[in-house]
Amino acid sequence: MLNSFVYDIPTKVYFGKDQMNHLGPELRKFGTRVLLVYGGGSIKKTGLYDRVAEELRDAGLSCFELSGVDPNPRITSVAQGANLCREHGIDVLLAVGGGSVIDCAKVIAAAANYDGDPWDIVTQKVPCPSCLPVVTILTIAATGSEMDPGCVISKPDTMDKIGVYTQAPRVSFLDPTHTFSVGRRQTACGSADILSHVMEVYFSRDYSMDMIDGFMESMMRSVLKYAPVALAEPENYEARANLMWAASWAINGFIEYGKIQRWACHPMEHELSAVYDITHGLGLAILTPRWMEYALSEQTAPRYKQFAVNVLGMDAGLDDMEAGRSVIEALKLFFYDKLGLESTFTEIGIGDEHFAAMAEKACGGSVLNAFRPLARQDIENIFRMCL
Amino acid sequence: MLNSFVYDIPTKVYFGKDQMNHLGPELRKFGTRVLLVYGGGSIKKTGLYDRVAEELRDAGLSCFELSGVDPNPRITSVAQGANLCREHGIDVLLAVGGGSVIDCAKVIAAAANYDGDPWDIVTQKVPCPSCLPVVTILTIAATGSEMDPGCVISKPDTMDKIGVYTQAPRVSFLDPTHTFSVGRRQTACGSADILSHVMEVYFSRDYSMDMIDGFMESMMRSVLKYAPVALAEPENYEARANLMWAASWAINGFIEYGKIQRWACHPMEHELSAVYDITHGLGLAILTPRWMEYALSEQTAPRYKQFAVNVLGMDAGLDDMEAGRSVIEALKLFFYDKLGLESTFTEIGIGDEHFAAMAEKACGGSVLNAFRPLARQDIENIFRMCL
């Protein structure tokens, strides 16, 4: 049965390679004082920083900066940004970067209007305050943060990594050429993240409209097809564009409306990168095939079969369980051979010393109501399969 | 090559059977004085009118009414509604009905802020004025007007029927149970309209992202599957829900962004219903297979083949032209046998007396840059194939 839902995706998107002239006018709609948020400075190497500065100057905007936002962005960056907003009377945030930078900016936008510890917002100790508007310029196709209200923030001293909803960006600029300079490894990890977002929703016991199932299948086919193309030809516009738009739609809510089942790999991976600070997409790539192996049963196999036929183009005559096993092998081939990512925790220096604690946190001390419900011991088992 | 585009679909949608308690609070965000716009009174028979009145009363809203909006809504209704808005200081319009009612409300919302003849807005003699907010409660899955800015308005004295963009509804309530009472014929015509919206975009020489192609294919499969179910079981929630959500996404812009090619059947049908006041979906059902026959050539056939395989599940070994002919036969079977609609103009009393004039208007006096470009004579030929 289809559950009721509320569709609400207010982000306006400028998609394509010739849209930056709209940046100044869009920002001006919100005011004149801009906080530019970015990461380690790669946007200075690519020339994007200069282009943005020029657009802001031409539009007569005052620009303040928060740079050095880390991958797996930290609550300390959020606090710093919120202080800058209050100090300079910021009207609008401009996040230029990937998911980490955008996540950080979205929590700053909330924390700017809250006098207490910004970690209270992340832990939902207080309701989300009204947010400053956020505009984004995306530089990597991966998290989908450019079109949704989700944010993931880390607190290294307690090894916490927590997701929270604030407010979706008001405007996002998606220019595939801005991802031409994304290296092989980040392209691979980003693609694994996109694929995982769709798989978390697709492998579900909840009812899905046929139209949405078909859309998910076509998104997954796109990632499987275009990620290897982007690796081989980093400046292939078609490949970068297809990955970029798929990334946004994988997690803006559209495919998930009405579904209540919980995700499986993301909660597990968040604990992993909270403790080891590894790249999110890499953790997902290692976890996903093991999770699929662990969840495969006579009850769940028909969904694997549908994936096998509609996404991988396998023979419709396959037996369900056989299809399930073929899907798992095909995914390993994709993540480890085609994308070239490491296939085990051991290879990236992760041992079993924190498995029990991470598993406990991942299931929230109870049972994760996922495709196959996962208790603490199940999650530990899956972690162990990844060694 | 993928063209750049701007994605901007701001409509918030409450989808499902238990959402009406949100109506009052959503309207109140815009003010307290509501103009309720509806059609011939079927909402009084179904009880929806009473339910809406109750919600408005509970929310403390003042309600004024414009009823009697016709199918193929007329500019006279728009003028009447705009006068009511000015006279009563209306804050927000609430359209309860199908595409005609919603289209009419969306033009009223613009005309309320324009002192001249509202037909100037439709003909774009003046730029669209700033619009009052519009909230909708949809009662038939068909035109997609609940989630896009498009409106089609008729002027019977000059036999004009013109499309114009004003502003998308701010909030739409899509409750599949509100379409349970839609009769066989209207369900069939609505489904033909949905299918046509997707086909107009799908059968294109423009570049389409794989993800969007796959989404269109799954939408079309949904209509082909669920329209006959809704005819056989009018209260089948799953069928009504799938048709309803497909209707909105068929024409809210998402599938068409970046495409520049013009539509073919809709311009032809608008002339037809402008002159004969027939139901839009019926006109499309008669025209579509003939248009597809006329457009089939060695150049266009590969797209028919893709449709044959991915939408109709036909054998991938078929020759392209052979696939094209099979698609046309399958569509005739769907429109005329499964949906039970008339298959010729002759059956619905339309002769060739106005063909030349209608064709001239449909191509705008030039050549319609559609899938197969259509000059006046081409359109006349297609009309003649429908006799």
CSV table of N, CA, C and O in Angstrom, one decimal, chain A residues 22-90:
chain,number,residue,atom,x,y,z
A,22,HIS,N,24.1,34.1,-13.7
A,22,HIS,CA,22.9,34.2,-12.8
A,22,HIS,C,23.2,34.2,-11.3
A,22,HIS,O,22.3,34.5,-10.5
A,23,LEU,N,24.5,34.0,-11.0
A,23,LEU,CA,24.9,33.9,-9.6
A,23,LEU,C,24.6,35.2,-8.8
A,23,LEU,O,23.9,35.2,-7.8
A,24,GLY,N,25.1,36.3,-9.3
A,24,GLY,CA,25.0,37.6,-8.6
A,24,GLY,C,23.5,38.0,-8.4
A,24,GLY,O,23.1,38.2,-7.3
A,25,PRO,N,22.7,37.9,-9.5
A,25,PRO,CA,21.3,38.3,-9.3
A,25,PRO,C,20.6,37.4,-8.4
A,25,PRO,O,19.7,37.9,-7.6
A,26,GLU,N,20.9,36.1,-8.4
A,26,GLU,CA,20.2,35.2,-7.4
A,26,GLU,C,20.6,35.5,-6.0
A,26,GLU,O,19.7,35.6,-5.1
A,27,LEU,N,21.9,35.8,-5.7
A,27,LEU,CA,22.3,36.1,-4.4
A,27,LEU,C,21.7,37.4,-3.9
A,27,LEU,O,21.2,37.6,-2.8
A,28,ARG,N,21.6,38.4,-4.8
A,28,ARG,CA,21.1,39.7,-4.5
A,28,ARG,C,19.6,39.7,-4.0
A,28,ARG,O,19.2,40.5,-3.3
A,29,LYS,N,18.9,38.6,-4.4
A,29,LYS,CA,17.5,38.5,-4.0
A,29,LYS,C,17.4,38.4,-2.4
A,29,LYS,O,16.4,38.6,-1.8
A,30,PHE,N,18.5,37.9,-1.8
A,30,PHE,CA,18.5,37.6,-0.4
A,30,PHE,C,19.2,38.7,0.4
A,30,PHE,O,19.2,38.7,1.6
A,31,GLY,N,19.9,39.6,-0.3
A,31,GLY,CA,20.6,40.7,0.5
A,31,GLY,C,22.0,41.0,-0.2
A,31,GLY,O,22.2,40.7,-1.3
A,32,THR,N,22.8,41.6,0.6
A,32,THR,CA,24.1,42.1,0.0
A,32,THR,C,25.3,41.5,0.7
A,32,THR,O,26.4,41.7,0.2
A,33,ARG,N,25.2,40.8,1.8
A,33,ARG,CA,26.3,40.4,2.6
A,33,ARG,C,26.4,38.9,2.5
A,33,ARG,O,25.5,38.2,3.1
A,34,VAL,N,27.5,38.4,1.9
A,34,VAL,CA,27.6,37.0,1.6
A,34,VAL,C,28.7,36.3,2.4
A,34,VAL,O,29.8,36.9,2.5
A,35,LEU,N,28.4,35.1,2.9
A,35,LEU,CA,29.5,34.3,3.5
A,35,LEU,C,29.8,33.2,2.5
A,35,LEU,O,29.0,32.3,2.3
A,36,LEU,N,31.0,33.3,2.0
A,36,LEU,CA,31.5,32.3,1.0
A,36,LEU,C,32.1,31.1,1.9
A,36,LEU,O,33.1,31.4,2.6
A,37,VAL,N,31.6,29.9,1.7
A,37,VAL,CA,32.1,28.8,2.4
A,37,VAL,C,32.8,27.8,1.5
A,37,VAL,O,32.2,27.4,0.4
A,38,TYR,N,34.0,27.4,1.7
A,38,TYR,CA,34.7,26.4,0.8
A,38,TYR,C,35.7,25.6,1.6
A,38,TYR,O,35.8,25.8,2.8
A,39,GLY,N,36.3,24.7,0.9
A,39,GLY,CA,37.2,23.7,1.5
A,39,GLY,C,38.7,24.0,1.5
A,39,GLY,O,39.1,25.1,1.9
A,40,GLY,N,39.4,23.1,0.9
A,40,GLY,CA,40.9,23.2,1.0
A,40,GLY,C,41.5,24.0,0.0
A,40,GLY,O,42.8,24.1,-0.1
A,41,GLY,N,40.8,24.7,-0.8
A,41,GLY,CA,41.4,25.6,-1.8
A,41,GLY,C,41.5,25.1,-3.2
A,41,GLY,O,42.1,25.7,-4.1
A,42,SER,N,41.0,23.9,-3.5
A,42,SER,CA,41.1,23.4,-4.9
A,42,SER,C,40.3,24.3,-5.8
A,42,SER,O,40.7,24.4,-7.0
A,43,ILE,N,39.3,25.1,-5.3
A,43,ILE,CA,38.6,26.0,-6.2
A,43,ILE,C,39.5,27.2,-6.6
A,43,ILE,O,39.2,27.9,-7.5
A,44,LYS,N,40.6,27.4,-5.8
A,44,LYS,CA,41.5,28.4,-6.3
A,44,LYS,C,42.4,27.9,-7.4
A,44,LYS,O,42.6,28.6,-8.4
A,45,LYS,N,42.8,26.6,-7.4
A,45,LYS,CA,43.5,26.0,-8.5
A,45,LYS,C,42.7,26.0,-9.8
A,45,LYS,O,43.3,26.2,-10.8
A,46,THR,N,41.5,25.7,-9.7
A,46,THR,CA,40.7,25.5,-10.9
A,46,THR,C,40.2,26.8,-11.5
A,46,THR,O,39.7,26.8,-12.6
A,47,GLY,N,40.4,27.9,-10.7
A,47,GLY,CA,39.9,29.2,-11.3
A,47,GLY,C,38.5,29.5,-10.9
A,47,GLY,O,38.0,30.6,-11.1
A,48,LEU,N,37.8,28.6,-10.2
A,48,LEU,CA,36.4,28.8,-9.9
A,48,LEU,C,36.3,29.9,-8.9
A,48,LEU,O,35.4,30.8,-8.9
A,49,TYR,N,37.2,30.0,-7.9
A,49,TYR,CA,37.2,31.0,-6.9
A,49,TYR,C,37.2,32.4,-7.5
A,49,TYR,O,36.4,33.3,-7.2
A,50,ASP,N,38.1,32.6,-8.5
A,50,ASP,CA,38.2,33.9,-9.1
A,50,ASP,C,36.9,34.2,-9.9
A,50,ASP,O,36.5,35.4,-9.9
A,51,ARG,N,36.4,33.2,-10.5
A,51,ARG,CA,35.1,33.5,-11.3
A,51,ARG,C,34.0,33.9,-10.4
A,51,ARG,O,33.3,34.8,-10.6
A,52,VAL,N,33.9,33.2,-9.2
A,52,VAL,CA,32.9,33.6,-8.2
A,52,VAL,C,33.1,35.0,-7.7
A,52,VAL,O,32.2,35.8,-7.6
A,53,ALA,N,34.4,35.3,-7.3
A,53,ALA,CA,34.7,36.6,-6.8
A,53,ALA,C,34.3,37.7,-7.8
A,53,ALA,O,33.7,38.7,-7.4
A,54,GLU,N,34.5,37.4,-9.1
A,54,GLU,CA,34.2,38.4,-10.1
A,54,GLU,C,32.7,38.6,-10.2
A,54,GLU,O,32.2,39.8,-10.2
A,55,GLU,N,31.9,37.5,-10.1
A,55,GLU,CA,30.5,37.6,-10.1
A,55,GLU,C,29.9,38.4,-8.9
A,55,GLU,O,29.0,39.2,-9.1
A,56,LEU,N,30.5,38.2,-7.8
A,56,LEU,CA,30.1,38.8,-6.5
A,56,LEU,C,30.4,40.3,-6.6
A,56,LEU,O,29.6,41.2,-6.3
A,57,ARG,N,31.6,40.6,-7.1
A,57,ARG,CA,32.0,42.0,-7.3
A,57,ARG,C,31.1,42.8,-8.3
A,57,ARG,O,30.6,43.8,-8.0
A,58,ASP,N,30.8,42.1,-9.4
A,58,ASP,CA,30.0,42.8,-10.4
A,58,ASP,C,28.6,43.0,-9.9
A,58,ASP,O,27.9,43.9,-10.3
A,59,ALA,N,28.1,42.2,-8.9
A,59,ALA,CA,26.8,42.3,-8.4
A,59,ALA,C,26.8,43.3,-7.2
A,59,ALA,O,25.7,43.5,-6.6
A,60,GLY,N,27.9,43.8,-6.8
A,60,GLY,CA,28.0,44.7,-5.7
A,60,GLY,C,27.8,44.1,-4.4
A,60,GLY,O,27.3,44.7,-3.5
A,61,LEU,N,28.2,42.9,-4.2
A,61,LEU,CA,28.0,42.1,-2.9
A,61,LEU,C,29.2,42.2,-2.1
A,61,LEU,O,30.4,42.2,-2.6
A,62,SER,N,29.0,42.3,-0.7
A,62,SER,CA,30.2,42.2,0.2
A,62,SER,C,30.4,40.8,0.6
A,62,SER,O,29.5,40.1,1.0
A,63,CYS,N,31.6,40.3,0.5
A,63,CYS,CA,31.9,38.9,0.6
A,63,CYS,C,32.8,38.7,1.8
A,63,CYS,O,33.9,39.3,2.0
A,64,PHE,N,32.4,37.8,2.7
A,64,PHE,CA,33.2,37.3,3.8
A,64,PHE,C,33.5,35.8,3.6
A,64,PHE,O,32.8,35.2,2.8
A,65,GLU,N,34.5,35.3,4.3
A,65,GLU,CA,34.9,33.9,3.9
A,65,GLU,C,35.1,33.0,5.1
A,65,GLU,O,35.6,33.4,6.1
A,66,LEU,N,34.7,31.7,4.9
A,66,LEU,CA,35.1,30.6,5.8
A,66,LEU,C,35.7,29.6,4.9
A,66,LEU,O,35.0,28.9,4.1
A,67,SER,N,37.0,29.4,5.1
A,67,SER,CA,37.6,28.3,4.2
A,67,SER,C,38.1,27.2,5.1
A,67,SER,O,38.0,27.3,6.3
A,68,GLY,N,38.6,26.1,4.5
A,68,GLY,CA,39.2,25.0,5.2
A,68,GLY,C,38.2,24.1,5.8
A,68,GLY,O,38.5,23.4,6.8
A,69,VAL,N,37.0,24.0,5.3
A,69,VAL,CA,36.0,23.0,5.7
A,69,VAL,C,36.5,21.7,5.3
A,69,VAL,O,36.8,21.4,4.2
A,70,ASP,N,36.6,20.7,6.3
A,70,ASP,CA,37.1,19.4,6.0
A,70,ASP,C,36.1,18.5,5.3
A,70,ASP,O,34.9,18.7,5.5
A,71,PRO,N,36.6,17.5,4.6
A,71,PRO,CA,35.8,16.3,4.3
A,71,PRO,C,35.3,15.7,5.7
A,71,PRO,O,36.1,15.8,6.6
A,72,ASN,N,34.1,15.2,5.8
A,72,ASN,CA,33.5,14.8,7.1
A,72,ASN,C,33.6,16.1,7.9
A,72,ASN,O,34.3,16.2,8.9
A,73,PRO,N,32.8,17.1,7.6
A,73,PRO,CA,32.9,18.5,8.2
A,73,PRO,C,32.6,18.4,9.7
A,73,PRO,O,31.8,17.7,10.2
A,74,ARG,N,33.4,19.3,10.4
A,74,ARG,CA,33.3,19.2,11.9
A,74,ARG,C,32.5,20.3,12.5
A,74,ARG,O,32.3,21.4,11.9
A,75,ILE,N,32.0,20.1,13.6
A,75,ILE,CA,31.2,21.0,14.3
A,75,ILE,C,31.9,22.3,14.7
A,75,ILE,O,31.3,23.4,14.7
A,76,THR,N,33.3,22.2,14.8
A,76,THR,CA,34.1,23.4,15.0
A,76,THR,C,34.0,24.4,13.8
A,76,THR,O,33.9,25.6,14.0
A,77,SER,N,33.9,23.8,12.6
A,77,SER,CA,33.8,24.7,11.4
A,77,SER,C,32.4,25.4,11.5
A,77,SER,O,32.2,26.6,11.1
A,78,VAL,N,31.4,24.6,11.9
A,78,VAL,CA,30.0,25.2,12.0
A,78,VAL,C,30.0,26.3,13.0
A,78,VAL,O,29.5,27.4,12.7
A,79,ALA,N,30.6,26.2,14.1
A,79,ALA,CA,30.6,27.2,15.2
A,79,ALA,C,31.4,28.5,14.6
A,79,ALA,O,30.9,29.6,14.8
A,80,GLN,N,32.5,28.2,13.9
A,80,GLN,CA,33.2,29.3,13.4
A,80,GLN,C,32.4,30.1,12.4
A,80,GLN,O,32.3,31.3,12.4
A,81,GLY,N,31.7,29.4,11.5
A,81,GLY,CA,30.9,30.0,10.5
A,81,GLY,C,29.7,30.8,11.1
A,81,GLY,O,29.4,31.9,10.7
A,82,ALA,N,29.1,30.2,12.1
A,82,ALA,CA,27.9,30.9,12.8
A,82,ALA,C,28.4,32.2,13.4
A,82,ALA,O,27.7,33.2,13.3
A,83,ASN,N,29.6,32.2,14.0
A,83,ASN,CA,30.1,33.4,14.6
A,83,ASN,C,30.3,34.5,13.5
A,83,ASN,O,30.0,35.6,13.7
A,84,LEU,N,30.9,34.0,12.4
A,84,LEU,CA,31.1,35.0,11.3
A,84,LEU,C,29.8,35.6,10.8
A,84,LEU,O,29.7,36.8,10.5
A,85,CYS,N,28.7,34.8,10.7
A,85,CYS,CA,27.4,35.3,10.3
A,85,CYS,C,26.9,36.3,11.2
A,85,CYS,O,26.4,37.4,10.8
A,86,ARG,N,27.0,36.1,12.5
A,86,ARG,CA,26.5,37.1,13.5
A,86,ARG,C,27.4,38.3,13.5
A,86,ARG,O,26.9,39.4,13.5
A,87,GLU,N,28.7,38.1,13.4
A,87,GLU,CA,29.6,39.3,13.5
A,87,GLU,C,29.4,40.2,12.3
A,87,GLU,O,29.5,41.4,12.5
A,88,HIS,N,29.2,39.6,11.1
A,88,HIS,CA,29.1,40.5,9.9
A,88,HIS,C,27.7,40.7,9.4
A,88,HIS,O,27.6,41.2,8.3
A,89,GLY,N,26.7,40.2,10.1
A,89,GLY,CA,25.4,40.4,9.6
A,89,GLY,C,25.1,39.8,8.3
A,89,GLY,O,24.5,40.4,7.4
A,90,ILE,N,25.5,38.6,8.1
A,90,ILE,CA,25.4,37.9,6.8
A,90,ILE,C,24.0,37.7,6.4
A,90,ILE,O,23.1,37.3,7.2
